[in-house]
Tab-separated table of C-alpha atoms and ligand atoms in Angstrom:
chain	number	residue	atom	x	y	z
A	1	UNK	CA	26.040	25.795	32.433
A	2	UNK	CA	24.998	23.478	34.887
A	3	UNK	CA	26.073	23.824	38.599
A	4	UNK	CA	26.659	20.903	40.281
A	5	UNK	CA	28.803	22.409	42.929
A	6	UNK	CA	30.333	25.849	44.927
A	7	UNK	CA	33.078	25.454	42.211
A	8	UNK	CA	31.313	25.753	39.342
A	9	UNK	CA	29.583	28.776	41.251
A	10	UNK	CA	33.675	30.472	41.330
A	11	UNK	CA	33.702	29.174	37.702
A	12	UNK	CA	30.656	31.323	36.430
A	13	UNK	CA	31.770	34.531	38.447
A	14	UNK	CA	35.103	34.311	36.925
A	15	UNK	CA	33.629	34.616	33.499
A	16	UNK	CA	30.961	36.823	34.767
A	17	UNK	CA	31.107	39.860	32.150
A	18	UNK	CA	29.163	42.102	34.707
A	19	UNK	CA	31.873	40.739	37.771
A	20	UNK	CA	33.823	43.595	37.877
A	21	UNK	CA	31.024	46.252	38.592
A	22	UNK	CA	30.546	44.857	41.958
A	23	UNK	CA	33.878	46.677	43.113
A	24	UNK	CA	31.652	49.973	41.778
A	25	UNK	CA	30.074	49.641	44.674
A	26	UNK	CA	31.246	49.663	48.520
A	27	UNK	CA	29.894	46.581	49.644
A	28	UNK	CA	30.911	44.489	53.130
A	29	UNK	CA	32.575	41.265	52.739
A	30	UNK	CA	29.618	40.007	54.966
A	31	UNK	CA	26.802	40.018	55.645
A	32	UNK	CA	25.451	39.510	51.721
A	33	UNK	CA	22.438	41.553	50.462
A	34	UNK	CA	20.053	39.751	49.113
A	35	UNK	CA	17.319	42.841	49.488
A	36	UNK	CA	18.371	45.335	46.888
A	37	UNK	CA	15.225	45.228	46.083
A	38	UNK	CA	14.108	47.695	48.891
A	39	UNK	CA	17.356	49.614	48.890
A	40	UNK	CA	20.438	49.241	46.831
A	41	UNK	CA	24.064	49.272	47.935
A	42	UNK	CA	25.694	52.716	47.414
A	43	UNK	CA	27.826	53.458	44.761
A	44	UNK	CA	31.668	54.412	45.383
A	45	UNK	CA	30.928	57.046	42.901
A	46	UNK	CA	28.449	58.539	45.124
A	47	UNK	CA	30.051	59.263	47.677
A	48	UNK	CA	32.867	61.500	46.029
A	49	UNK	CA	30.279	63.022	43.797
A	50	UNK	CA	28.190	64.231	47.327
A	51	UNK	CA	31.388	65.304	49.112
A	52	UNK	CA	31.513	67.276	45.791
A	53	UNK	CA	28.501	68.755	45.415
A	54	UNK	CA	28.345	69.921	48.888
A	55	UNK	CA	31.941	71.253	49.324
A	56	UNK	CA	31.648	72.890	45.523
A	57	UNK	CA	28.312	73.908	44.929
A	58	UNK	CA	26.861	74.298	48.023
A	59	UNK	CA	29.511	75.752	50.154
A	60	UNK	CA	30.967	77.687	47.395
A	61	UNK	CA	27.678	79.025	45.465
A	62	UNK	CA	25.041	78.341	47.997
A	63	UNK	CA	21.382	79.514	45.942
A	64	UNK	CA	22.958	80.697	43.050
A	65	UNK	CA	24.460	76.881	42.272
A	66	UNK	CA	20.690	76.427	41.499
A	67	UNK	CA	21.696	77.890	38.424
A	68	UNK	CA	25.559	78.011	38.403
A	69	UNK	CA	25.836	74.252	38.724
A	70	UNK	CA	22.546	73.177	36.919
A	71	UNK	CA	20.816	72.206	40.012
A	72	UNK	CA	17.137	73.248	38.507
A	73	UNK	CA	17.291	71.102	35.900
A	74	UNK	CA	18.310	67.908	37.628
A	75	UNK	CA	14.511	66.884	37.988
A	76	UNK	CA	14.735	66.915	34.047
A	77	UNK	CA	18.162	65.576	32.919
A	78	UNK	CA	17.940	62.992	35.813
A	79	UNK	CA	14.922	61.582	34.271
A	80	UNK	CA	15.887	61.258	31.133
A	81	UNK	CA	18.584	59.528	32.191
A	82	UNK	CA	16.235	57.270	33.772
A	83	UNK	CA	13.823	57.141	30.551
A	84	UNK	CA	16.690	55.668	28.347
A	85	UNK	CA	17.053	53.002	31.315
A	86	UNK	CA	13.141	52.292	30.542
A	87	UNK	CA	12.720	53.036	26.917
A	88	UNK	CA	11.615	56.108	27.090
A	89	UNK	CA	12.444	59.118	24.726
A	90	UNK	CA	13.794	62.074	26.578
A	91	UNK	CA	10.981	64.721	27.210
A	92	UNK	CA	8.837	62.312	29.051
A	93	UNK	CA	10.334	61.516	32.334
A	94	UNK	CA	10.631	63.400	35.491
A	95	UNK	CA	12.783	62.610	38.767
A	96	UNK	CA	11.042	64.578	42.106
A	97	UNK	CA	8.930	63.179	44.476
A	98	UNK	CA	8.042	59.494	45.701
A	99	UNK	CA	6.547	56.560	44.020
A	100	UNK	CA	3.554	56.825	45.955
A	101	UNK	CA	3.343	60.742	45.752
A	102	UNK	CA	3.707	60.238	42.089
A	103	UNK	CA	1.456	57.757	41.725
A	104	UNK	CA	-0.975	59.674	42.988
A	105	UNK	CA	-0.337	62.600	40.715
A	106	UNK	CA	-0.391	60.722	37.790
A	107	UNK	CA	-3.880	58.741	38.880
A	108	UNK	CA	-5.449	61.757	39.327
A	109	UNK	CA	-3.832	62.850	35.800
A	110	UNK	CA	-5.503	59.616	34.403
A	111	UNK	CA	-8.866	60.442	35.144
A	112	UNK	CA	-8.568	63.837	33.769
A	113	UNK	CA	-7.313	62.254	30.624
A	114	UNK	CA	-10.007	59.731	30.853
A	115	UNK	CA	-13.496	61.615	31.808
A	116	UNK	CA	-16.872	60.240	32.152
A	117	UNK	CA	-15.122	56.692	32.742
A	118	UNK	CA	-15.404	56.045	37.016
A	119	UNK	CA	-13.537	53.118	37.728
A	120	UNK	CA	-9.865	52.527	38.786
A	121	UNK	CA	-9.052	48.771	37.776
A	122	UNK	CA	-6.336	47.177	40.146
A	123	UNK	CA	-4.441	44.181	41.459
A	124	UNK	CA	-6.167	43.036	44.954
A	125	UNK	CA	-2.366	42.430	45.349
A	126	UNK	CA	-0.559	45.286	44.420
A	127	UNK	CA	2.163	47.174	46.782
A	128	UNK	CA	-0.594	48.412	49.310
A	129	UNK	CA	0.917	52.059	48.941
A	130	UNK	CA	-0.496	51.969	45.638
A	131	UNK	CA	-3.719	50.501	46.827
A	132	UNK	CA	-3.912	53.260	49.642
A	133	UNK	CA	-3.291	56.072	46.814
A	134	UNK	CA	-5.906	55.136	44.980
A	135	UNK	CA	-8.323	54.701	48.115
A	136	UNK	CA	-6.536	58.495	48.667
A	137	UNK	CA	-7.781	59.955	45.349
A	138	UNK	CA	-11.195	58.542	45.452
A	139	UNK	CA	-11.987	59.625	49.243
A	140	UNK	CA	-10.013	63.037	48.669
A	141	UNK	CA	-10.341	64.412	45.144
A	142	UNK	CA	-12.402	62.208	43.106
A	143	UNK	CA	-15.014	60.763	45.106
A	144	UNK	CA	-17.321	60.389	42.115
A	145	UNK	CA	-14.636	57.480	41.230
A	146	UNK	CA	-14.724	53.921	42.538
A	147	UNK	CA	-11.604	51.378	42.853
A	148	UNK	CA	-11.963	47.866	41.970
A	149	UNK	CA	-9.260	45.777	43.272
A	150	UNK	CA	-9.386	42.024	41.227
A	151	UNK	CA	-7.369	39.007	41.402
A	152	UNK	CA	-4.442	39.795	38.523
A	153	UNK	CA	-5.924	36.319	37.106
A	154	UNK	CA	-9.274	38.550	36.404
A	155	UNK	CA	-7.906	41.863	35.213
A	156	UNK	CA	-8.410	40.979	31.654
A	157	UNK	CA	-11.878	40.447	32.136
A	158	UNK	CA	-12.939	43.272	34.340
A	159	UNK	CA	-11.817	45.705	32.132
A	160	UNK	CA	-15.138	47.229	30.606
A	161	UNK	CA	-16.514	50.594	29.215
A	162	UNK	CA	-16.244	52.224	32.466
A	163	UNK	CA	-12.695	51.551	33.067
A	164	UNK	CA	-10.921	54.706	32.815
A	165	UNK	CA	-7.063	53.150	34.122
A	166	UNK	CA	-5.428	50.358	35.223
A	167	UNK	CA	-2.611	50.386	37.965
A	168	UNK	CA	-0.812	47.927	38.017
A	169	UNK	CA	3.103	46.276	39.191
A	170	UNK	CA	4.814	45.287	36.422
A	171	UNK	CA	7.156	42.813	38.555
A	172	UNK	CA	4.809	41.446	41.617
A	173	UNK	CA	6.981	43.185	45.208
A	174	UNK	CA	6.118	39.665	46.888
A	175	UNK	CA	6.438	36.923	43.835
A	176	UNK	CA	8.432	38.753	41.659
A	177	UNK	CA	5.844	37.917	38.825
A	178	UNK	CA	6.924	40.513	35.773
A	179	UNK	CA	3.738	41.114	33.642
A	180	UNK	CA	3.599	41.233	30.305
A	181	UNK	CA	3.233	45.335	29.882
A	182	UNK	CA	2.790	45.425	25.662
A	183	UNK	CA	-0.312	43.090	25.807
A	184	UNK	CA	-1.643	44.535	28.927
A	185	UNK	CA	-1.764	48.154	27.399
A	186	UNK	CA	-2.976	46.836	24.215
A	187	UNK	CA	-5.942	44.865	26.073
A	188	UNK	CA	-6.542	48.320	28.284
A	189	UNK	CA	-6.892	50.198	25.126
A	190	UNK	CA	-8.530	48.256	23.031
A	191	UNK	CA	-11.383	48.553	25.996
A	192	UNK	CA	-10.447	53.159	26.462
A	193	UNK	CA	-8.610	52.349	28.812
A	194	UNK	CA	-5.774	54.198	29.928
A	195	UNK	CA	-2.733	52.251	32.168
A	196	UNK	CA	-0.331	53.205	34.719
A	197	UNK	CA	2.360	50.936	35.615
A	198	UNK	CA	4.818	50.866	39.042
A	199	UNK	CA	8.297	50.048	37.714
A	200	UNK	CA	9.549	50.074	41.303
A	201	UNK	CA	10.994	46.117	41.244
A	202	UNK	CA	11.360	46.485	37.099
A	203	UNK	CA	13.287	49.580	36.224
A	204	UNK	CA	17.384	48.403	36.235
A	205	UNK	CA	17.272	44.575	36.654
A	206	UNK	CA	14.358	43.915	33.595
A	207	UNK	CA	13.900	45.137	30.439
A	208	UNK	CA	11.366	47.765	30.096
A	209	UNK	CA	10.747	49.847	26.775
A	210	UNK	CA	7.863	52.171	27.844
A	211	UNK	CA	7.464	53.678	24.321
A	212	UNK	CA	7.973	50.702	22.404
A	213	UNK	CA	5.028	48.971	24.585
A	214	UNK	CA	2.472	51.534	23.808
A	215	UNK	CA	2.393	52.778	27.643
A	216	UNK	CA	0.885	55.793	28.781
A	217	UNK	CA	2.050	56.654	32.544
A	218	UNK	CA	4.757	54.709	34.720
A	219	UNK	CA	6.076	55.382	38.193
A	220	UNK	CA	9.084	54.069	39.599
A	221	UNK	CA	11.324	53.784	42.855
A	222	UNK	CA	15.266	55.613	42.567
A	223	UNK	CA	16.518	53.155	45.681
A	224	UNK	CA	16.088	49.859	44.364
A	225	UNK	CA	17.979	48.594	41.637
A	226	UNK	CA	18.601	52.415	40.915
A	227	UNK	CA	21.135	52.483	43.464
A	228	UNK	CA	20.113	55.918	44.644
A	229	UNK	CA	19.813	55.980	48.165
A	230	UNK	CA	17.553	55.567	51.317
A	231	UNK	CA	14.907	58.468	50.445
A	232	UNK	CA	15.998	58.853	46.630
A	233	UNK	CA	13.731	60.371	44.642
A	234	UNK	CA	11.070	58.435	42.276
A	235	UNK	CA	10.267	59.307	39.090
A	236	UNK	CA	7.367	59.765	36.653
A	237	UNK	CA	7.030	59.168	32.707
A	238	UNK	CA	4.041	60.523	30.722
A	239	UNK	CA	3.929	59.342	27.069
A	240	UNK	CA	4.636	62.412	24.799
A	241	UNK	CA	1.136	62.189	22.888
A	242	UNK	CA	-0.568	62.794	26.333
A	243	UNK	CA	1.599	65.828	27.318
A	244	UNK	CA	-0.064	68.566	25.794
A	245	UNK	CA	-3.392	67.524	27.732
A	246	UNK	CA	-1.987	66.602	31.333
A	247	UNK	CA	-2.491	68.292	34.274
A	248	UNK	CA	-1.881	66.859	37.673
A	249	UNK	CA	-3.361	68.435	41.215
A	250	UNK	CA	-0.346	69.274	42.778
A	251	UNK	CA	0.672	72.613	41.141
A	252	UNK	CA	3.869	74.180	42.586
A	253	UNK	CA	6.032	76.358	41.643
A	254	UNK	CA	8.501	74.310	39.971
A	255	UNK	CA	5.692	73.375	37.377
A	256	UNK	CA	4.988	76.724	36.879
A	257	UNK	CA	5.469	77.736	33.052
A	258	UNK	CA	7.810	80.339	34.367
A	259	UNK	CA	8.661	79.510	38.361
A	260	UNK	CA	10.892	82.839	38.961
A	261	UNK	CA	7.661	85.328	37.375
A	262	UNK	CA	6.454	84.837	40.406
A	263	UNK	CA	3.067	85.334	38.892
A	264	UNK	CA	-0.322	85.200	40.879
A	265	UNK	CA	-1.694	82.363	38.677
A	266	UNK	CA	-0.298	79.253	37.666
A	267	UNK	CA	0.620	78.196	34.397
A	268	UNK	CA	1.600	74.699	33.732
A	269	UNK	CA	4.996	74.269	32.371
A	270	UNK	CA	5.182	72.849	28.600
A	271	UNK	CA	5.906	69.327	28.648
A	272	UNK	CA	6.808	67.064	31.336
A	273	UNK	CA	7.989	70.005	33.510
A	274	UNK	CA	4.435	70.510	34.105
A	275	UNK	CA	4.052	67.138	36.636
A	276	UNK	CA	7.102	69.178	38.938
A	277	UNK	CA	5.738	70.540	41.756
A	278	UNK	CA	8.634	72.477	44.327
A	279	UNK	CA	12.317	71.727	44.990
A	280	UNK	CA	13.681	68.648	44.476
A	281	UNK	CA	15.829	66.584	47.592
A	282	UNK	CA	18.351	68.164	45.388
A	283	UNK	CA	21.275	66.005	47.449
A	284	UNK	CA	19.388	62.547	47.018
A	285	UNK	CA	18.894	63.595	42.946
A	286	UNK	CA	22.488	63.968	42.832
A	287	UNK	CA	22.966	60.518	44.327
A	288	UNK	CA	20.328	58.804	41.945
A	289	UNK	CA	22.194	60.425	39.275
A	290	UNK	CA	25.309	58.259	39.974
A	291	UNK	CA	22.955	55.403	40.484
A	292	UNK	CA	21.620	55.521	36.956
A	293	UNK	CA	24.968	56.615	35.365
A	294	UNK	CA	25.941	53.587	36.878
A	295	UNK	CA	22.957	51.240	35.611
A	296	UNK	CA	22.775	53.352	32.024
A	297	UNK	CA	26.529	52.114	31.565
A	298	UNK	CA	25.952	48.491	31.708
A	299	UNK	CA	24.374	46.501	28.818
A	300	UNK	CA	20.964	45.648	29.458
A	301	UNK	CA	20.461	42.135	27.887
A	302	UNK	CA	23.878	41.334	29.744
A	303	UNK	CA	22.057	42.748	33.362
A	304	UNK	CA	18.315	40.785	32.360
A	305	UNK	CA	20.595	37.102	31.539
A	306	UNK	CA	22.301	37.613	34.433
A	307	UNK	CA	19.636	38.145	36.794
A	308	UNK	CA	17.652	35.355	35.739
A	309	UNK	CA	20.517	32.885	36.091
A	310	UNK	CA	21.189	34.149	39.287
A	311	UNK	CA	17.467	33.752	40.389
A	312	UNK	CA	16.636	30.756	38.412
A	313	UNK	CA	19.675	29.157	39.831
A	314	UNK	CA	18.235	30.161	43.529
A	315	UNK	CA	15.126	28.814	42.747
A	316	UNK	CA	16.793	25.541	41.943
A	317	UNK	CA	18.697	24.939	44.669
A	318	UNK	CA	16.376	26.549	47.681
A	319	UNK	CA	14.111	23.524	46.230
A	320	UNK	CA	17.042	21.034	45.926
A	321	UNK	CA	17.222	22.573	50.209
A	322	UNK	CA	13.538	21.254	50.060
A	323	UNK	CA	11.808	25.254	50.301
A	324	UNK	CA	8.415	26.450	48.639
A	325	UNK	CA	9.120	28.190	45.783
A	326	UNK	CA	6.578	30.430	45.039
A	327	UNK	CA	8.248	32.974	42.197
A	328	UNK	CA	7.437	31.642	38.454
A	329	UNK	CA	10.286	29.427	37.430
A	330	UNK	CA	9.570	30.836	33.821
A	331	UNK	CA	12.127	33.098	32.983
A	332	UNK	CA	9.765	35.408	30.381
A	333	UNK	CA	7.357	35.848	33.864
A	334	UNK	CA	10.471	36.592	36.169
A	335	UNK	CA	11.355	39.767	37.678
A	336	UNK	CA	14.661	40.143	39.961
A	337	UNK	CA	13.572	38.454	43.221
A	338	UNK	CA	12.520	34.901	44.457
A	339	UNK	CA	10.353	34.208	47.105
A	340	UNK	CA	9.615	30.910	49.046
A	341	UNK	CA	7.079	30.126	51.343
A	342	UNK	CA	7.378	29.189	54.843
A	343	UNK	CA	5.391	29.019	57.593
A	344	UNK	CA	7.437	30.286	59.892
A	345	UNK	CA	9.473	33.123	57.385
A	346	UNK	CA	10.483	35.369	60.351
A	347	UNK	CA	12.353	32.544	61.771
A	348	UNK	CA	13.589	31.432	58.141
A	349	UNK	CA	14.707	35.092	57.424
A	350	UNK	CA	16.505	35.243	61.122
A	351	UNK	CA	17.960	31.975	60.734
A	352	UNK	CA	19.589	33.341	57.228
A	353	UNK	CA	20.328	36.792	59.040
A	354	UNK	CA	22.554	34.782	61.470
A	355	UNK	CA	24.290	33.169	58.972
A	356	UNK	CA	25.796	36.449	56.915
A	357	UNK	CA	22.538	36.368	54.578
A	358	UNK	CA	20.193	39.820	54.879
A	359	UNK	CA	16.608	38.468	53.012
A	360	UNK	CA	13.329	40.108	53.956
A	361	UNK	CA	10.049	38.633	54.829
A	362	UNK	CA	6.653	39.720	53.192
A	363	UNK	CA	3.988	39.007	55.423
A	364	UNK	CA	2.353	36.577	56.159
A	365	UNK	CA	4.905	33.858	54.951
A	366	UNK	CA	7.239	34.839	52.235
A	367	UNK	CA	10.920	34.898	52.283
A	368	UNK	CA	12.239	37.406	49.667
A	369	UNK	CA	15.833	37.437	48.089
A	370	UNK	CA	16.073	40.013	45.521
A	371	UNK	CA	19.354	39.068	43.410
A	372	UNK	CA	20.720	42.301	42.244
A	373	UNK	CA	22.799	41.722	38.768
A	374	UNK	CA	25.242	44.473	39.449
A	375	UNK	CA	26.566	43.183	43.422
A	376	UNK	CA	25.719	39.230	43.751
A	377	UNK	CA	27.634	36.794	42.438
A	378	UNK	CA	26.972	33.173	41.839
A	379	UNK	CA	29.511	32.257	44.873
A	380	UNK	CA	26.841	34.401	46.883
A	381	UNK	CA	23.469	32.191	45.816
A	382	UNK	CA	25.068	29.235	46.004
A	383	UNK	CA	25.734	30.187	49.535
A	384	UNK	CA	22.688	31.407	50.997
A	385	UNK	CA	21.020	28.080	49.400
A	386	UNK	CA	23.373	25.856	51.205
A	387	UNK	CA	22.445	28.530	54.331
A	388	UNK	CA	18.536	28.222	53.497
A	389	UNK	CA	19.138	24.204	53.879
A	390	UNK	CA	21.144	24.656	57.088
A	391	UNK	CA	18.151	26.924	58.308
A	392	UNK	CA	15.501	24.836	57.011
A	393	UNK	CA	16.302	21.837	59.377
A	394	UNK	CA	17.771	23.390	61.935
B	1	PLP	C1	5.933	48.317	44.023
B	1	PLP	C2	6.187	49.503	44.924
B	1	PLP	N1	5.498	50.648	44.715
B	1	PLP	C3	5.664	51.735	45.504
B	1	PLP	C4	6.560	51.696	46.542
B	1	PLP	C5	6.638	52.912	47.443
B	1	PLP	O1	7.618	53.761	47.043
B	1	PLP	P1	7.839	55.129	47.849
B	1	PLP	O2	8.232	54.731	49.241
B	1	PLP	O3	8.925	55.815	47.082
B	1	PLP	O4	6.542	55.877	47.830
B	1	PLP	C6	7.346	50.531	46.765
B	1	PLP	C7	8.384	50.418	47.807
B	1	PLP	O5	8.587	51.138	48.678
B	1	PLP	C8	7.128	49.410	45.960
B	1	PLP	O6	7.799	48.263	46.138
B	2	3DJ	N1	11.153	51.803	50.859
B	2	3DJ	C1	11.412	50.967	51.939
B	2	3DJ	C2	11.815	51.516	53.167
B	2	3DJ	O1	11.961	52.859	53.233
B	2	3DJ	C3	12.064	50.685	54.247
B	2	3DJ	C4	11.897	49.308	54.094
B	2	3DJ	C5	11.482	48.760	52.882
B	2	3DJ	C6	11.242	49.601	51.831
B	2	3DJ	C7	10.771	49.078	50.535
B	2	3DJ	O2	11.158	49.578	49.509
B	2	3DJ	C8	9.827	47.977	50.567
B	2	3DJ	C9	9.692	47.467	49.171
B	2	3DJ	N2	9.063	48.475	48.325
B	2	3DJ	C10	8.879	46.200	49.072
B	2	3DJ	O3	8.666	45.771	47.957
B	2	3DJ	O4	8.496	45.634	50.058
């Protein structure tokens, strides 16, 4: 459908199949979010299940609910709950510590699974967490190992016999670029290379099937389009066929083979258990697991068509308002969030702020609006356009 005005905006959120989920979650009239892309809006289910779990479990059981109420295996059951969100089989995700801690788990895991290969391939422009982890593993633990950051133009052909992984985003955090993960992993193979991919701006809003694509390690944010929480846990995927050979540097107890031995030595869980390190923010797992319930209860071609009208509809009108728009207008190379360029972005983003609209800026000139499926309705782009225009030539 074409929009040609606010009404036919009203029209498409009255046929909106995925309309009614937004009263899931407890959302203010104003200001709109348009940055669920750094931390989702919290689930009414949430709430009641916390108030729950505290006044249940914790008040009623205190250490024993560890047991009594299933707490241990959270990490486990969360994560697979998250794998069938990402196409993964259930065995090969975990839910415990945060994207970057992760990350860096699994990088050093790579390079174990890859030896006498020294090179960490990466995007110049990746999240710089990621970029710092790596820079982390090579100056702390592997300083035999050398990153090379490229242009994501060059990956392709700076992959060579040295390469032992590449890290990369699948959806760009500033453009919202969404890579194309089955061809990249066959590429990185095809050269013995292994590849670990951030799902942080992917994982809920586009569709990812991890198996399917031939991936070997993933990482991904809980408090984006996860809906778990400020602080939720991340979680971790390892591809079953590298399980019985991966061993990451951080060896706690809770990856112990059997944690309550208490044994002197430490023996690596079997299976994905094994990338657990201690306890789990056991309070933010249970609030990621009523994000993902959530998201795992929604059709996922329904969320991925909605999300790109929403942002290719954006896209159209912030240039109709005469902006920069710097997110591909593509829709197989779009993630969940558009930017446009702008000089002056913090003034842009402020300018929006004051009129009800909560964007961010990425420095040095992007204005980001991440478009979440599940809480924005057409009504809601159309507005912060016609706001972006205001701004614009104010
Ligand atoms: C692409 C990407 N990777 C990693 C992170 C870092 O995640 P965490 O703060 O959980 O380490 C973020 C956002 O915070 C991100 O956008
Ligand atoms: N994790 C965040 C936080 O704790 C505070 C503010 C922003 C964030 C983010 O998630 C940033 C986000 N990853 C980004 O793509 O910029």
């Amino acid at each position: 459908m074409r929009v040609g005005d606010r009404a036919d905006c009203l029209a498409l959120d009255a046929a909106d199949e995925l309309g009614a989920l937004r009263e899931e979650f407890d959302l203010p009239q104003r200001p709109v979010f348009l940055n669920g892309n750094s931390l989702g809006p919290p689930p009414r289910a949430t709430w009641h299940r916390l108030s729950k779990v505290v006044r249940e479990q914790w008040r009623a059981d205190m250490n024993s609910a560890w047991w009594k109420h299933g707490w241990l295996d959270l990490p486990r059951t969360v994560g697979d709950r998250v794998g069938r969100l990402v196409g993964a089989a259930p065995g090969q995700t975990v839910v415990g510590e945060s994207t970057s801690v992760n990350l860096f788990k699994l990088l050093c895991a790579a390079l174990e699974l890859n030896p006498g290969r020294r090179t960490v391939l990466t995007d110049a422009g990746n999240f710089p967490s990621d970029l710092y982890i790596a820079d982390g593993v090579v100056r702390h633990v592997r300083p035999d190992v050398r990153v090379r950051r490229v242009e994501a133009h060059a990956l392709a052909g700076a992959l060579d016999e040295d390469t032992a992984v590449v890290v990369l985003s699948h959806v760009d955090y500033r453009t919202g670029e969404l890579l194309p993960m089955r061809e990249i992993n066959r590429r990185a193979h095809a050269a013995g290379s292994l590849v670990l991919w951030d799902l942080a701006h992917s994982a809920g809003v586009v569709p990812v099937g991890l198996d399917a694509d031939g991936t070997d390690l993933a990482v991904g944010c809980g408090y984006k389009y996860l809906n778990g929480g400020p602080g939720a846990p991340g979680y971790l995927y390892v591809a079953a066929r590298l399980l019985p050979r991966v061993e990451q540097p951080v060896t706690g107890w809770l990856g112990h083979a059997e944690p309550f031995a208490f044994e002197a030595g430490y023996r690596p869980a079997d299976g994905v258990g094994r990338l657990l390190t201690g306890c789990p923010p056991l309070l933010s797992l249970v609030a990621l697991e009523e994000g993902v319930r959530l998201a795992g209860n929604v059709d996922t071609r329904l969320v991925r068509a909605k999300s790109l009208a929403l942002t290719g509809l954006f896209a159209e009108l912030a240039e109709r308002a005469g902006a920069q728009v710097v997110s591909p207008r593509a829709p197989q190379r779009r993630g969940g969030h558009v930017s446009v360029r702008h000089p002056d972005a913090e003034r842009i983003a402020k300018g929006l702020a004051g009129e009800g609209f909560m964007a961010e800026v990425r420095v040095p000139d992007l204005i980001r609006v991440g478009l979440s499926p599940l809480s924005v309705r057409y009504v809601d782009v159309w507005d912060a356009a016609a706001a972006l225009g205001r701004v614009l030539t104010a």
